[in-house]
XYZ file of C-alpha atoms in Angstrom:
412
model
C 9.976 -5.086 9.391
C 10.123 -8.578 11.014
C 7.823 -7.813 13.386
C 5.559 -6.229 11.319
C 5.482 -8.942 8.678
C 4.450 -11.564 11.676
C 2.309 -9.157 13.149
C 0.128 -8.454 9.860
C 0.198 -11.963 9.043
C -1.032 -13.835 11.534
C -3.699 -16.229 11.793
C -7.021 -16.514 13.111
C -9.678 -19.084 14.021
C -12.439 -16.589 13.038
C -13.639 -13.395 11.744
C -14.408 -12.251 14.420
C -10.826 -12.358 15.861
C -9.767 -11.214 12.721
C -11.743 -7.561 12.997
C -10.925 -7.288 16.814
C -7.673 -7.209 15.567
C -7.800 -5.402 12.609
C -11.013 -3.434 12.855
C -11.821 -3.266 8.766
C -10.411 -4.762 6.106
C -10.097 -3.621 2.076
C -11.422 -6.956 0.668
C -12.541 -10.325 1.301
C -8.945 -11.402 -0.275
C -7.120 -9.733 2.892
C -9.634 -12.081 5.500
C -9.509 -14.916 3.249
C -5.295 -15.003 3.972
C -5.430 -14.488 7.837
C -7.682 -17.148 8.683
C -6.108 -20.310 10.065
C -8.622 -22.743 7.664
C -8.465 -19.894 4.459
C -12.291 -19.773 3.339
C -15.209 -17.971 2.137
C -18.107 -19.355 3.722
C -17.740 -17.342 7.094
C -17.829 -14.118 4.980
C -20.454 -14.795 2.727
C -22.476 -15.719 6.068
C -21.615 -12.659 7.355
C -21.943 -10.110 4.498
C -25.515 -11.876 3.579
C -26.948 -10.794 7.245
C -25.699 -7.393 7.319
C -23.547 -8.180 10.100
C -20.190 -6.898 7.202
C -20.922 -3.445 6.143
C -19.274 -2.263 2.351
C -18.251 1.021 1.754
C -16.069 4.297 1.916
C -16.028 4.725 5.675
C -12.792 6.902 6.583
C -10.830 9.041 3.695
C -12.932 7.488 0.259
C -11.536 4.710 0.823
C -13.211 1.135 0.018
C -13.670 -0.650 3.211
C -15.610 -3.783 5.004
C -16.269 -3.492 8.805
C -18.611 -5.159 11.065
C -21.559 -3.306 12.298
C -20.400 -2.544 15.632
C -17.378 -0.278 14.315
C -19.495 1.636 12.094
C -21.043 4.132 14.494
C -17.071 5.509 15.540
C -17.076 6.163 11.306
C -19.967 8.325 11.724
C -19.656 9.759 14.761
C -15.824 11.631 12.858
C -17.187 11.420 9.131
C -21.098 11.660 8.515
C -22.010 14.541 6.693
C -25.347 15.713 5.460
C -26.157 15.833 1.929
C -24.589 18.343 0.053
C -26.540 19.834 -3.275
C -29.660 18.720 -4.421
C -28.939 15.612 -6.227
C -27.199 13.983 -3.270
C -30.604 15.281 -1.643
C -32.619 13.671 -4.826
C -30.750 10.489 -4.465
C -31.305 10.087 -0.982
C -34.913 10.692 -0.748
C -35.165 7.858 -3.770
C -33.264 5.587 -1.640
C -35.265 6.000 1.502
C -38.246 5.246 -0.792
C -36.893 2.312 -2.801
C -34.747 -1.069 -2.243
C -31.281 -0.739 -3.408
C -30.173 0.225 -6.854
C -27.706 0.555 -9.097
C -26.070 3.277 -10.591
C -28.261 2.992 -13.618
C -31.645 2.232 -12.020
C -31.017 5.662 -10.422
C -29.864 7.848 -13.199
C -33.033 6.452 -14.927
C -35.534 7.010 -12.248
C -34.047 10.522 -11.657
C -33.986 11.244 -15.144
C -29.834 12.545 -14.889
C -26.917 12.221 -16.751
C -24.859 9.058 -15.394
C -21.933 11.469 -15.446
C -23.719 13.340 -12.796
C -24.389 10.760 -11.147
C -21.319 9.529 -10.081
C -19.715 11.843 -8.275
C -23.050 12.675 -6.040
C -23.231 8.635 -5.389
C -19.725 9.227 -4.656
C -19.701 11.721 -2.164
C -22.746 10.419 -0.416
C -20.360 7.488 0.340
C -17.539 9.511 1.344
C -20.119 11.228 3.721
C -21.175 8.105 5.202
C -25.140 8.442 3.736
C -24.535 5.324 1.664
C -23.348 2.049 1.663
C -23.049 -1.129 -0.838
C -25.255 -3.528 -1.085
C -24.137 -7.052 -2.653
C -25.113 -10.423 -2.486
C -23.767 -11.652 -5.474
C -19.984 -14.160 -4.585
C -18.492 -13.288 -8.087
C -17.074 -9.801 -8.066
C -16.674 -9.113 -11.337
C -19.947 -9.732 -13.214
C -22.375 -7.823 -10.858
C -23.251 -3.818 -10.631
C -22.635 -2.150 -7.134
C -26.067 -1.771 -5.609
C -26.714 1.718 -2.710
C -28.551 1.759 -0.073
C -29.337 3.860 2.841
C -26.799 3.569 5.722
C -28.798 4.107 8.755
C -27.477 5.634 11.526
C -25.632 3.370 14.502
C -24.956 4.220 18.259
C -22.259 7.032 18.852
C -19.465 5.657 21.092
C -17.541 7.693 23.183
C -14.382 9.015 22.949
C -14.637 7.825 18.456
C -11.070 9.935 17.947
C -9.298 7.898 20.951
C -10.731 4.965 19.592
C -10.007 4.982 15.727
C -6.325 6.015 16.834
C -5.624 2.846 19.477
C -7.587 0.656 16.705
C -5.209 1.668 13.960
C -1.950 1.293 15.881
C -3.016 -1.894 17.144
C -4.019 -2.950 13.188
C -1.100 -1.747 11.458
C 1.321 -0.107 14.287
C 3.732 0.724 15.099
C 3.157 3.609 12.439
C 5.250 7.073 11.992
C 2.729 10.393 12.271
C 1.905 10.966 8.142
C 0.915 7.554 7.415
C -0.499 7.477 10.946
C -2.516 10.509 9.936
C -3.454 8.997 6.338
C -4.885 6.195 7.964
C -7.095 7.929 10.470
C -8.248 11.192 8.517
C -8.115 12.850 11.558
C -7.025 16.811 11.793
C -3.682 17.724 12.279
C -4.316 19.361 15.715
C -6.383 16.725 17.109
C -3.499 13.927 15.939
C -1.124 15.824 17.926
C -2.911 16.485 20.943
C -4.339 12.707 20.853
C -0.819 11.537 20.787
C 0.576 13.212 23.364
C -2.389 12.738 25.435
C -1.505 9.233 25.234
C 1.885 9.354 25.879
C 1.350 10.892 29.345
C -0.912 7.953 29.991
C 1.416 5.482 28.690
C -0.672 3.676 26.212
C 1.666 5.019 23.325
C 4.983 5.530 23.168
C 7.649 7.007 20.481
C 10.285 4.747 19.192
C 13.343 5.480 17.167
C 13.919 3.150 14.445
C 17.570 2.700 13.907
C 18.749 2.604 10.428
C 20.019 4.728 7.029
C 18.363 7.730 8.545
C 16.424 7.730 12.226
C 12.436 7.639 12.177
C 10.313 8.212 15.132
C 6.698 5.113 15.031
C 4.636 5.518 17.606
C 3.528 2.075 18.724
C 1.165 0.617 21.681
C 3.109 0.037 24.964
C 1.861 -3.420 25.403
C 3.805 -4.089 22.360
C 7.513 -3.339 22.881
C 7.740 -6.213 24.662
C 6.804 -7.757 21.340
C 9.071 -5.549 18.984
C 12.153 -6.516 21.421
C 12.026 -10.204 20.728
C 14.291 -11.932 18.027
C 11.710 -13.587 15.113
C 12.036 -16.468 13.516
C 11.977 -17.099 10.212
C 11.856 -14.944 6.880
C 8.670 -16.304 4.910
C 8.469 -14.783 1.342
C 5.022 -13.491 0.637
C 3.168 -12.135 -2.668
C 1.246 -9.046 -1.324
C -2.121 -7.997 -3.165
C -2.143 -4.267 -4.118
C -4.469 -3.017 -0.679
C -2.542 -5.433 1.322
C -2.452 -3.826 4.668
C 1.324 -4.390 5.096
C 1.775 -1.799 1.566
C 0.925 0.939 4.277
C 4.614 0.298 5.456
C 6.217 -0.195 1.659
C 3.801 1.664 -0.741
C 6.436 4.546 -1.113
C 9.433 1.926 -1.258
C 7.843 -0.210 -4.158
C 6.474 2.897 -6.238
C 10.491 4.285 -5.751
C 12.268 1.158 -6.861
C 9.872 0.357 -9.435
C 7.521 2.774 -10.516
C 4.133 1.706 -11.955
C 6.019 -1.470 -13.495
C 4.006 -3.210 -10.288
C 0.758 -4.962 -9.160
C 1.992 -7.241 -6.417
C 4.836 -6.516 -3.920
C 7.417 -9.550 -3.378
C 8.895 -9.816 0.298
C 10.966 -11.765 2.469
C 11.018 -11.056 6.319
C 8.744 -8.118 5.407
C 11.897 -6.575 3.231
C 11.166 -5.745 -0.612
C 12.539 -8.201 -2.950
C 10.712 -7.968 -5.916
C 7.524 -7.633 -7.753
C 4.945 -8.996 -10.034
C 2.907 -7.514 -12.663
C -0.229 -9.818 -12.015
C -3.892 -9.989 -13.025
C -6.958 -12.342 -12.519
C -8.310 -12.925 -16.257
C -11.293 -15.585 -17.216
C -10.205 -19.032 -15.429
C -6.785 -18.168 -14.756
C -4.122 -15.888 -13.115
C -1.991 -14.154 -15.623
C 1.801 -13.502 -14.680
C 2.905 -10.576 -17.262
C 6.135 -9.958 -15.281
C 7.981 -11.411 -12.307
C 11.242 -9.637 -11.513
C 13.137 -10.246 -8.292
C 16.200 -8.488 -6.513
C 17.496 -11.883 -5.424
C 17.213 -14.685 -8.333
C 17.705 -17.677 -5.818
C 14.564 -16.569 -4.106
C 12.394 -17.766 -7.296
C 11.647 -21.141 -6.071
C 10.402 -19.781 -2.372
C 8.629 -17.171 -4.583
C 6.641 -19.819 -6.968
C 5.484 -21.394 -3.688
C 3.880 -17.967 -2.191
C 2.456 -17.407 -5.561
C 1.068 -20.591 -5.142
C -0.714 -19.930 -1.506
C -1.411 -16.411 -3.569
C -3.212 -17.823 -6.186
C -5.238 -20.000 -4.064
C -8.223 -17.005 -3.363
C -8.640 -17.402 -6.969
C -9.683 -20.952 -6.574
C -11.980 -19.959 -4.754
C -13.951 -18.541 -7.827
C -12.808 -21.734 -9.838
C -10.081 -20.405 -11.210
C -7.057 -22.405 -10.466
C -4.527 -21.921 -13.253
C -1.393 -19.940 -13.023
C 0.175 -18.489 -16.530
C 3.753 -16.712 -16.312
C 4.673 -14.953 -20.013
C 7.891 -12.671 -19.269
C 10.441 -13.141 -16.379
C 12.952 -10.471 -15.843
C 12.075 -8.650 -18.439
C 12.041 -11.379 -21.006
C 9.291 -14.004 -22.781
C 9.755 -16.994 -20.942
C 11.161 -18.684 -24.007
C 14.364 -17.036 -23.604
C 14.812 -18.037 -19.786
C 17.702 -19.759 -19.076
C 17.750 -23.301 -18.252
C 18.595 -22.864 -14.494
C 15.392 -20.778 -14.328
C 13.458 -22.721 -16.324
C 14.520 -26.047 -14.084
C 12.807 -23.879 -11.294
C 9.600 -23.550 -12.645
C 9.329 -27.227 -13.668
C 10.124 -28.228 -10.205
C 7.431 -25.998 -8.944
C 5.076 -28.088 -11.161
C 4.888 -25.444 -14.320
C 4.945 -26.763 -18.010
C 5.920 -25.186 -21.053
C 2.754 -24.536 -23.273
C 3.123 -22.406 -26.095
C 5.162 -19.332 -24.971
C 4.224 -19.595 -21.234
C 4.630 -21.472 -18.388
C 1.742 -22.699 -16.978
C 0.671 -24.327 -13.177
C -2.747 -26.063 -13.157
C -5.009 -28.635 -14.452
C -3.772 -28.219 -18.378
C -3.487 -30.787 -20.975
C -0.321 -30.716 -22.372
C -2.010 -31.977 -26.149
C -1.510 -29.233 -28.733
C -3.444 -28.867 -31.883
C -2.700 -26.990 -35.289
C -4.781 -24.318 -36.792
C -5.875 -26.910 -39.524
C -7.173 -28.873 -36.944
C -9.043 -26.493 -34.856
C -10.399 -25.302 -37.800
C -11.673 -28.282 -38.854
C -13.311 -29.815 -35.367
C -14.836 -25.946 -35.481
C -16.915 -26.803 -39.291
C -17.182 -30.059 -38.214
C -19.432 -29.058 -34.586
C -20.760 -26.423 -36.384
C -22.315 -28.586 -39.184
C -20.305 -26.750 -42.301
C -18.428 -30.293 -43.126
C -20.487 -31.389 -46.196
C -20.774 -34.857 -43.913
C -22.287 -32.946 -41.331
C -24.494 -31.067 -42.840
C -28.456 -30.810 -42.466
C -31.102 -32.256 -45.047
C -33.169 -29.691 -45.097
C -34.105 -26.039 -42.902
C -36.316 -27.819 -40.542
C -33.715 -30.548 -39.209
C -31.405 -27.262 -38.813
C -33.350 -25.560 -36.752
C -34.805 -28.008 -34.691
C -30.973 -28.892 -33.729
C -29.595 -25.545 -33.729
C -32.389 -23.497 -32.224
C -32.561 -20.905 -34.861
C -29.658 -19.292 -37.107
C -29.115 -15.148 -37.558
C -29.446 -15.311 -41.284
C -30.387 -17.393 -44.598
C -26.815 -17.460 -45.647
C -25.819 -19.200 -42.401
C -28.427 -21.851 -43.187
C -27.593 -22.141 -46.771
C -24.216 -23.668 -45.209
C -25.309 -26.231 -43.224
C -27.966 -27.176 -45.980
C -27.404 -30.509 -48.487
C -27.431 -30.103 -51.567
C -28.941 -26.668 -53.156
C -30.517 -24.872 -51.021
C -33.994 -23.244 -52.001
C -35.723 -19.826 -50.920
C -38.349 -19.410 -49.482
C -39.867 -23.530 -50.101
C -37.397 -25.292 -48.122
C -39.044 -24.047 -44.818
């Protein structure tokens, strides 16, 4: 697991390094964490020219590669259309820019129900792609367009194998074949095939119970050497290093989880985590090892910083163990305030917050006050309140921010 957690984890100057190495990637959160100066400008440059391809390349699921691993995709997955709607939708593509799932449920005149599953498995067969260009992920619409067809390598099974080991290996066979989608026979035979050659070779993992990985010969070198250093990481939910833990965190913790908690690559905890409007919420941190909270505040931290990215640098934690951060214990509370969190209301909170609270009274009555409801506030007549206000929904609304009485219809 050491090795694995420095292997999947290191940096790189570019991304262009970054997909020799890794081939594809889930999101633009994975890249943003491998790069040795973490930004987004090299991957909006690249996405924005076409040169970063979105979409459900190898078993449905959501992937970005460059363009020139596309073609060993299609060369294992492309399918023709299947049905007449995936034909229908197709032939409006190849006749239109991209669109959204809408645009063509309109245009075909079909329920968006049926829709979905056709756009679906025209991804899944590699006849469709995404197409964004908006940087905030969360108030767009996916956009499809056509995914034209790229040069055939040679050899694509050979290929996708080496390029997965060499990503994420060394790997045991099922999550070796989960990754590459490939049959069960041709797995086998690849394997072996490269075993003779000496490009792979099967390791026994010593531990509880014995587990054969197959892993790249120019590696065990690698995997022999002592590593330095036990880093605790927060990992995102498609983090590639979950294809090593994903059964261990789902047994120890069930769906309690959105963020895996290591140290050394070993499980020690997770958080339930989510990225509201302007902030990052914590609903639950729970750890195996209690004296790891302070290393674990500081990976949160490094975490956390993607989200600045989209300006939204505030951290709030609400439950800790199972219970509202106003009943943490001093000790643990001591932690988080050396970590730079302060107590606001029920939650501890990281980030530019002011510390001045208000009462309900008070918020009410800055709200009437803005608002021009405060009789010193208020409007002489309907013209003054429009001409400030822009226009109100109804008369009663004016009749509030009116001196005096207010008249229908020869006030305005």
């Amino acid at each position: 697991r050491s090795y694995l957690d420095a292997k999947l984890f290191r940096r790189f100057a570019n991304l262009q390094e970054l997909f020799d190495a890794f081939g594809d990637v889930p999101s633009a959160r994975i890249a943003y964490y491998r790069l040795a100066k973490p930004s987004l400008e090299e991957w909006w440059q690249w996405r924005d020219s076409d040169a970063l391809l979105q979409g459900r390349f190898a078993g449905g699921r959501l992937r970005y590669a460059p363009l020139n691993r596309v073609g060993i995709y299609q060369a294992l997955y492309r399918r023709p259309p299947a049905g007449k709607l995936p034909e229908a939708i197709v032939e409006l593509l190849a006749r239109n820019s991209p669109l959204t799932r809408h645009e063509i449920s309109t245009r075909l005149e079909r329920d968006p129900e049926q829709v979905v599953p056709a756009l679906r498995g025209l991804e899944e067969s590699l006849q469709l792609h995404r197409f964004n260009r908006h940087r905030n992920p969360w108030t767009t619409h996916n956009r499809y367009r056509l995914l034209e067809a790229f040069d055939t390598p040679e050899k694509p099974e050979r290929k996708l194998l080496l390029q997965v080991l060499r990503s994420l290996g060394p790997l045991s066979f099922a999550p070796l074949r989960r990754e590459t989608c490939l049959p069960l026979a041709v797995l086998r035979s690849l394997l072996s095939q490269l075993q003779e050659e000496g490009a792979v070779t099967r390791v026994i993992v010593a531990g509880a119970t014995r587990l054969f990985v197959y892993a790249l010969s120019e590696e065990l070198e690698a995997l022999q050497a002592p590593i330095e250093g036990k880093p605790v990481r927060v990992l995102s939910w498609r983090d590639p290093m979950l294809v090593h833990l994903r059964r261990e965190v789902f047994s120890r913790y069930g769906d309690a989880w959105t963020h895996a908690v290591t140290r050394g690559g070993i499980l020690v905890g997770f958080l339930e985590m989510w990225a509201m409007s302007g902030l990052l919420e914590v609903r639950e941190l729970s750890l195996e090892q209690p004296e790891l909270l302070p290393e674990v505040l500081v990976a949160l931290h490094e975490h956390a910083s993607y989200q600045r990215e989209f300006n939204s640098d505030v951290i709030r934690v609400k439950r800790v163990e199972g219970r509202p951060v106003s009943e943490l214990g001093q000790h643990a509370r001591d932690m988080f305030i050396s970590a730079g969190y302060q107590p606001l209301r029920d939650w501890l909170v990281h980030g530019p917050v002011m510390a001045e609270q208000f009462s309900a009274r008070e918020l009410d009555g800055y709200l009437l006050w803005r608002q021009h409801i405060h009789p010193q506030r208020r409007f002489t007549d309907a013209r003054q309140a429009f001409r400030e206000m822009g226009g109100l929904r109804s008369e009663y609304e004016l009749s509030l921010r009116i001196q005096g009485r207010f008249f229908h219809p020869r006030d305005y």
